[in-house]
Amino acid sequence: MVVALTGFGPIQSAHAAEEVNVYSYRQEVLLRPLLEAFTEETGIEVNLVSGKADALLERLKNEGQNSPADILLTVDAGRLHRAEQAGLLQPVTTPQLRSTVPPQYQHPDGYWYGLSVRARPIFYARDRVSPEELSTYEALTDEKWKERICVRSSNNIYNQSLLASLIAHDGAEATEAWTKGFVANLARKPQGGDRDQLHAVAAGQCDLALANTYYLGQLMQSGKANDRAAADKVAVFWPNQDDRGVHVNISGAGVTKSAENRDNAIRFLEFLVSDRAQKIYTESINEYPVKDDVPWSELVASWGQFKADHLNLSTLGENNAEAVRIADRAGWR
């Protein structure tokens, strides 16, 4: 049984002998298959509170040690870093977590673990761009792309983490120069989410976009004809395949510092990196499993194989403040 509480009232216990309380940025509809499978396998009931990422962090801060939350489940290593730095998480180390999650997708001291991998490649218009014209993120500053790129605001953590990865690889000075050149090539003022960027490419408002791949999956599986039509008009290009690899991030989770159901929280984390849960991540959510031996879904595999950047994702959080400053100075609004 999953008790889903989308508002911000107090968690109402399901009065189960065993339970775990989860604060989640992820939509309940996406999580439900995972949560139901966990309860079926363990008998532990899940009480779920869904909300915006920043609001959940503030709630945890305000509740302090009185927080009923046992798990914080969110997306992007940058957000997990913020939670750890705010003292909201506690370190957890188990053989299963340490050995199952690749080192680059977990906090060095066990404050959080990656549960699924999310790639942020370049999308291009099939009828206006040849993949042979593309190569790296760095090459997006080329003059041939002037007024041809769409992207969402730099206020978005996904773009901040991309910049943080560039800082790690190229240095802050080179990243600032890149950001200025990238902004100069934008076709329009940053607006909307990743799906909106893909729609803009399909509509001819721009020829390239940066977006996470699972958004393409959402368009491909949408009940709306215009979404599916847009998906047909764009394609994925995997940048930086001759050097470090494409920028990736994670959805992830950590055990809260206040967790009263700590053992159940750890069992929840261990379940989420099991083969059963990893298969749900790729087949139901269109993300990549953190486990290399779990096959991708047919839809996810249709986007092609790629080399991923092996940068330790803790670095993304560490470089976040500098990334935000660079974006501001470059005029990426």
Coordinates of C-alpha atoms in Angstrom, one line a residue:
M1 CA 0.0 0.0 0.0
V2 CA 1.2 3.5 -0.9
V3 CA -0.2 6.4 1.0
A4 CA 0.3 9.4 -1.3
L5 CA 0.1 12.9 0.3
T6 CA 0.7 15.5 -2.4
G7 CA 0.0 18.5 -0.1
F8 CA 2.1 19.7 2.8
G9 CA 0.0 18.6 5.7
P10 CA 1.4 16.1 8.3
I11 CA 2.1 12.6 7.3
Q12 CA -0.8 10.4 8.4
S13 CA 0.5 7.0 9.3
A14 CA -1.0 4.0 7.6
H15 CA -0.9 2.3 11.0
A16 CA 1.3 -0.4 9.6
A17 CA 3.7 -2.5 11.6
E18 CA 6.4 -1.4 9.2
E19 CA 6.5 1.8 7.2
V20 CA 8.8 4.3 5.7
N21 CA 8.1 8.0 5.1
V22 CA 9.4 9.5 1.8
Y23 CA 9.6 13.1 0.8
S24 CA 9.9 13.2 -3.0
Y25 CA 10.3 15.7 -5.8
R26 CA 9.4 13.1 -8.3
Q27 CA 5.8 12.8 -9.4
E28 CA 3.7 10.2 -7.6
V29 CA 2.5 8.7 -10.9
L30 CA 6.2 7.9 -11.8
L31 CA 7.1 6.5 -8.5
R32 CA 4.0 4.4 -7.9
P33 CA 5.2 1.3 -9.7
L34 CA 8.4 1.4 -7.6
L35 CA 6.7 2.0 -4.3
E36 CA 4.1 -0.7 -4.9
A37 CA 6.8 -3.2 -5.8
F38 CA 8.7 -2.4 -2.7
T39 CA 5.7 -2.9 -0.5
E40 CA 4.8 -6.1 -2.2
E41 CA 8.4 -7.5 -1.7
T42 CA 9.0 -6.3 1.9
G43 CA 5.6 -5.7 3.4
I44 CA 6.8 -2.1 4.4
E45 CA 4.2 0.5 3.6
V46 CA 5.2 3.8 2.0
N47 CA 3.9 7.2 3.1
L48 CA 4.7 9.6 0.3
V49 CA 4.8 13.4 0.4
S50 CA 5.4 15.0 -3.1
G51 CA 6.4 18.6 -3.6
K52 CA 8.7 21.0 -5.4
A53 CA 12.4 20.3 -4.7
D54 CA 13.2 23.6 -3.0
A55 CA 10.0 23.5 -1.0
L56 CA 10.8 20.0 0.3
L57 CA 14.3 21.1 1.4
E58 CA 12.8 24.1 3.2
R59 CA 10.3 21.8 4.9
L60 CA 13.0 19.5 6.1
K61 CA 15.0 22.4 7.4
N62 CA 12.0 23.8 9.3
E63 CA 11.0 20.5 10.8
G64 CA 14.6 19.7 11.9
Q65 CA 14.9 16.6 14.1
N66 CA 11.1 16.5 14.4
S67 CA 10.7 15.7 10.7
P68 CA 8.8 12.5 10.0
A69 CA 10.7 12.0 6.7
D70 CA 13.0 9.0 6.5
I71 CA 14.0 9.4 2.9
L72 CA 14.6 12.4 0.6
L73 CA 14.2 11.4 -3.0
T74 CA 15.0 14.0 -5.6
V75 CA 16.7 14.5 -9.0
D76 CA 20.1 16.0 -9.8
A77 CA 23.3 15.6 -7.8
G78 CA 23.2 19.4 -7.3
R79 CA 20.1 19.1 -5.2
L80 CA 21.4 16.2 -3.3
H81 CA 24.5 18.2 -2.5
R82 CA 22.4 21.1 -1.2
A83 CA 20.6 18.7 1.1
E84 CA 23.8 17.2 2.4
Q85 CA 25.4 20.6 2.9
A86 CA 22.4 21.7 4.8
G87 CA 22.9 18.9 7.3
L88 CA 19.6 17.2 6.3
L89 CA 21.0 13.8 5.4
Q90 CA 23.0 11.1 7.3
P91 CA 25.7 8.8 6.0
V92 CA 24.7 5.3 5.2
T93 CA 27.0 2.5 4.1
T94 CA 26.0 -1.0 3.2
P95 CA 27.8 -3.6 1.0
Q96 CA 24.9 -3.7 -1.4
L97 CA 24.7 0.1 -1.9
R98 CA 28.4 0.5 -2.1
S99 CA 29.0 -2.3 -4.6
T100 CA 25.9 -1.8 -6.7
V101 CA 26.0 1.9 -7.4
P102 CA 29.0 3.0 -9.4
P103 CA 31.4 5.2 -7.4
Q104 CA 30.8 8.3 -9.6
Y105 CA 27.0 8.1 -8.8
Q106 CA 27.3 8.0 -5.0
H107 CA 28.5 10.4 -2.3
P108 CA 32.0 9.5 -1.2
D109 CA 30.8 9.2 2.5
G110 CA 27.4 7.7 1.7
Y111 CA 25.1 10.7 2.2
W112 CA 23.3 9.9 -1.0
Y113 CA 23.1 7.3 -3.8
G114 CA 22.1 7.5 -7.5
L115 CA 19.1 5.4 -8.4
S116 CA 18.9 6.1 -12.2
V117 CA 21.0 7.9 -14.8
R118 CA 19.7 10.8 -16.8
A119 CA 21.6 12.0 -20.0
R120 CA 21.5 15.5 -21.3
P121 CA 22.6 15.4 -24.9
I122 CA 22.0 17.6 -27.9
F123 CA 18.8 17.3 -29.9
Y124 CA 18.6 18.4 -33.5
A125 CA 16.0 18.9 -36.2
R126 CA 16.1 15.8 -38.5
D127 CA 15.2 17.9 -41.6
R128 CA 17.6 20.8 -41.0
V129 CA 20.7 19.5 -39.3
S130 CA 23.0 16.7 -40.2
P131 CA 24.6 14.8 -37.3
E132 CA 28.0 15.2 -39.0
E133 CA 27.7 18.9 -38.2
L134 CA 27.8 18.2 -34.5
S135 CA 30.6 17.1 -32.2
T136 CA 30.9 18.5 -28.7
Y137 CA 29.1 20.8 -26.2
E138 CA 32.1 23.2 -26.6
A139 CA 31.4 23.4 -30.3
L140 CA 27.9 24.9 -29.7
T141 CA 29.6 28.3 -29.6
D142 CA 30.4 28.0 -33.4
E143 CA 29.0 30.9 -35.4
K144 CA 27.1 28.5 -37.6
W145 CA 24.7 27.9 -34.7
K146 CA 23.9 31.6 -34.2
E147 CA 20.2 32.1 -33.4
R148 CA 19.7 28.3 -33.9
I149 CA 19.7 27.0 -30.3
C150 CA 16.9 26.7 -27.7
V151 CA 17.4 26.0 -24.0
R152 CA 15.6 26.5 -20.7
S153 CA 16.6 29.0 -18.1
S154 CA 19.9 28.8 -16.2
N155 CA 17.8 28.9 -13.1
N156 CA 17.1 25.2 -13.8
I157 CA 19.4 22.9 -11.9
Y158 CA 19.9 20.7 -15.0
N159 CA 21.7 23.5 -16.8
Q160 CA 23.6 24.5 -13.7
S161 CA 24.9 21.0 -13.4
L162 CA 26.0 21.0 -17.1
L163 CA 27.9 24.2 -16.5
A164 CA 29.4 22.6 -13.3
S165 CA 30.7 19.7 -15.4
L166 CA 32.2 22.1 -17.9
I167 CA 34.0 23.9 -15.0
A168 CA 35.4 20.5 -13.8
H169 CA 36.7 19.6 -17.3
D170 CA 37.6 23.0 -18.9
G171 CA 38.1 25.4 -16.0
A172 CA 36.0 28.3 -14.8
E173 CA 37.6 30.8 -17.3
A174 CA 37.0 28.7 -20.3
T175 CA 33.5 27.8 -19.2
E176 CA 32.6 31.5 -18.8
A177 CA 33.8 32.2 -22.3
W178 CA 31.8 29.2 -23.6
T179 CA 28.7 30.3 -21.8
K180 CA 28.9 33.8 -23.4
G181 CA 29.3 32.2 -26.8
F182 CA 26.5 29.8 -26.2
V183 CA 24.1 32.5 -25.1
A184 CA 25.0 34.5 -28.2
N185 CA 23.7 31.6 -30.3
L186 CA 20.3 31.3 -28.7
A187 CA 17.3 31.6 -31.0
R188 CA 15.1 33.0 -28.3
K189 CA 15.0 34.0 -24.7
P190 CA 15.2 30.9 -22.4
Q191 CA 11.7 29.8 -21.5
G192 CA 9.7 26.7 -20.6
G193 CA 10.9 23.2 -19.7
D194 CA 12.8 20.6 -21.7
R195 CA 9.7 19.4 -23.5
D196 CA 9.1 23.0 -24.7
Q197 CA 12.6 23.0 -26.2
L198 CA 11.9 19.9 -28.2
H199 CA 8.6 21.3 -29.4
A200 CA 10.4 24.5 -30.5
V201 CA 12.9 22.5 -32.6
A202 CA 10.1 20.5 -34.1
A203 CA 8.2 23.8 -34.9
G204 CA 11.3 25.4 -36.6
Q205 CA 11.8 28.0 -33.9
C206 CA 15.4 26.6 -33.5
D207 CA 17.5 23.8 -34.9
L208 CA 19.2 22.5 -31.7
A209 CA 18.2 22.1 -28.1
L210 CA 19.7 20.7 -24.8
A211 CA 17.3 18.4 -23.0
N212 CA 17.2 15.3 -20.9
T213 CA 16.4 12.2 -23.0
Y214 CA 13.4 11.0 -20.9
Y215 CA 11.5 14.0 -22.0
L216 CA 11.7 12.7 -25.6
G217 CA 10.4 9.4 -24.2
Q218 CA 7.4 11.3 -22.7
L219 CA 6.7 12.9 -26.0
M220 CA 7.0 9.5 -27.9
Q221 CA 4.5 7.9 -25.4
S222 CA 2.2 10.8 -25.1
G223 CA -1.5 10.5 -25.8
K224 CA -1.4 13.8 -27.7
A225 CA -0.8 13.7 -31.4
N226 CA 1.2 16.9 -31.4
D227 CA 3.6 15.5 -28.9
R228 CA 4.3 12.4 -30.9
A229 CA 4.6 14.4 -34.1
A230 CA 7.2 16.6 -32.4
A231 CA 9.2 13.6 -31.2
D232 CA 9.3 12.3 -34.8
K233 CA 11.0 15.5 -36.0
V234 CA 13.9 15.5 -33.5
A235 CA 16.8 13.2 -33.0
V236 CA 19.5 12.6 -30.3
F237 CA 23.1 13.4 -30.8
W238 CA 25.6 12.2 -28.2
P239 CA 28.3 14.9 -27.8
N240 CA 31.9 14.5 -26.7
Q241 CA 32.1 10.8 -27.7
D242 CA 35.8 11.2 -28.7
D243 CA 36.8 12.5 -25.3
R244 CA 35.1 12.6 -21.9
G245 CA 31.6 11.5 -23.0
V246 CA 28.1 13.0 -22.7
H247 CA 27.0 14.8 -19.6
V248 CA 24.9 12.7 -17.3
N249 CA 23.2 13.2 -13.9
I250 CA 21.0 11.1 -11.6
S251 CA 17.9 10.8 -9.7
G252 CA 18.9 9.8 -6.2
A253 CA 18.1 9.6 -2.5
G254 CA 19.5 9.8 0.9
V255 CA 18.4 8.9 4.4
T256 CA 17.3 11.9 6.4
K257 CA 19.2 12.9 9.6
S258 CA 15.9 12.6 11.5
A259 CA 14.9 9.2 10.2
E260 CA 13.0 7.2 12.8
N261 CA 12.5 4.3 10.4
R262 CA 16.2 4.2 9.5
D263 CA 16.4 0.4 8.9
N264 CA 13.3 0.6 6.6
A265 CA 14.8 3.6 4.8
I266 CA 18.0 1.6 4.1
R267 CA 15.9 -1.4 2.8
F268 CA 14.1 1.1 0.6
L269 CA 17.4 2.4 -0.9
E270 CA 18.7 -1.1 -1.4
F271 CA 15.4 -2.1 -3.2
L272 CA 15.7 0.8 -5.5
V273 CA 19.1 -0.4 -6.8
S274 CA 17.9 -4.0 -7.2
D275 CA 17.4 -5.5 -10.6
R276 CA 13.6 -5.4 -10.2
A277 CA 13.5 -1.7 -9.5
Q278 CA 16.2 -0.8 -12.0
K279 CA 14.1 -2.5 -14.7
I280 CA 11.1 -0.3 -13.6
Y281 CA 13.2 2.8 -14.0
T282 CA 14.1 2.1 -17.6
E283 CA 10.8 0.6 -18.7
S284 CA 8.3 2.9 -16.9
I285 CA 10.3 6.2 -16.5
N286 CA 12.6 6.1 -19.6
E287 CA 15.8 6.6 -17.6
Y288 CA 19.0 4.6 -17.6
P289 CA 19.7 2.1 -14.8
V290 CA 22.7 2.7 -12.6
K291 CA 23.4 -1.0 -12.9
D292 CA 25.3 -1.9 -16.1
D293 CA 23.9 -5.4 -16.2
V294 CA 20.2 -4.3 -16.3
P295 CA 19.1 -4.0 -20.0
W296 CA 17.6 -0.8 -21.3
S297 CA 14.0 -0.7 -22.4
E298 CA 13.4 -0.9 -26.1
L299 CA 12.4 2.7 -26.3
V300 CA 15.5 3.9 -24.4
A301 CA 17.7 1.7 -26.4
S302 CA 16.3 3.2 -29.6
W303 CA 18.3 6.4 -28.9
G304 CA 21.5 4.5 -29.3
Q305 CA 24.5 3.6 -27.3
F306 CA 26.8 6.3 -25.9
K307 CA 29.9 7.0 -23.8
A308 CA 29.0 8.7 -20.5
D309 CA 31.1 11.2 -18.6
H310 CA 32.6 9.4 -15.5
L311 CA 33.0 12.6 -13.5
N312 CA 32.1 12.0 -9.9
L313 CA 28.7 13.8 -9.5
S314 CA 29.6 15.2 -6.1
T315 CA 31.6 17.7 -8.2
L316 CA 28.5 19.1 -9.7
G317 CA 27.2 20.3 -6.3
E318 CA 30.7 21.6 -5.4
N319 CA 30.8 23.7 -8.6
N320 CA 27.2 24.8 -8.5
A321 CA 27.7 28.3 -7.0
E322 CA 30.4 29.1 -9.6
A323 CA 28.2 27.8 -12.4
V324 CA 25.3 30.1 -11.3
R325 CA 27.7 33.1 -11.1
I326 CA 29.0 32.3 -14.6
A327 CA 25.5 32.0 -16.1
D328 CA 24.5 35.4 -14.5
R329 CA 27.6 37.2 -15.8
A330 CA 27.0 35.7 -19.3
G331 CA 23.4 36.8 -19.4
W332 CA 21.9 33.4 -19.5
R333 CA 18.6 34.2 -17.9

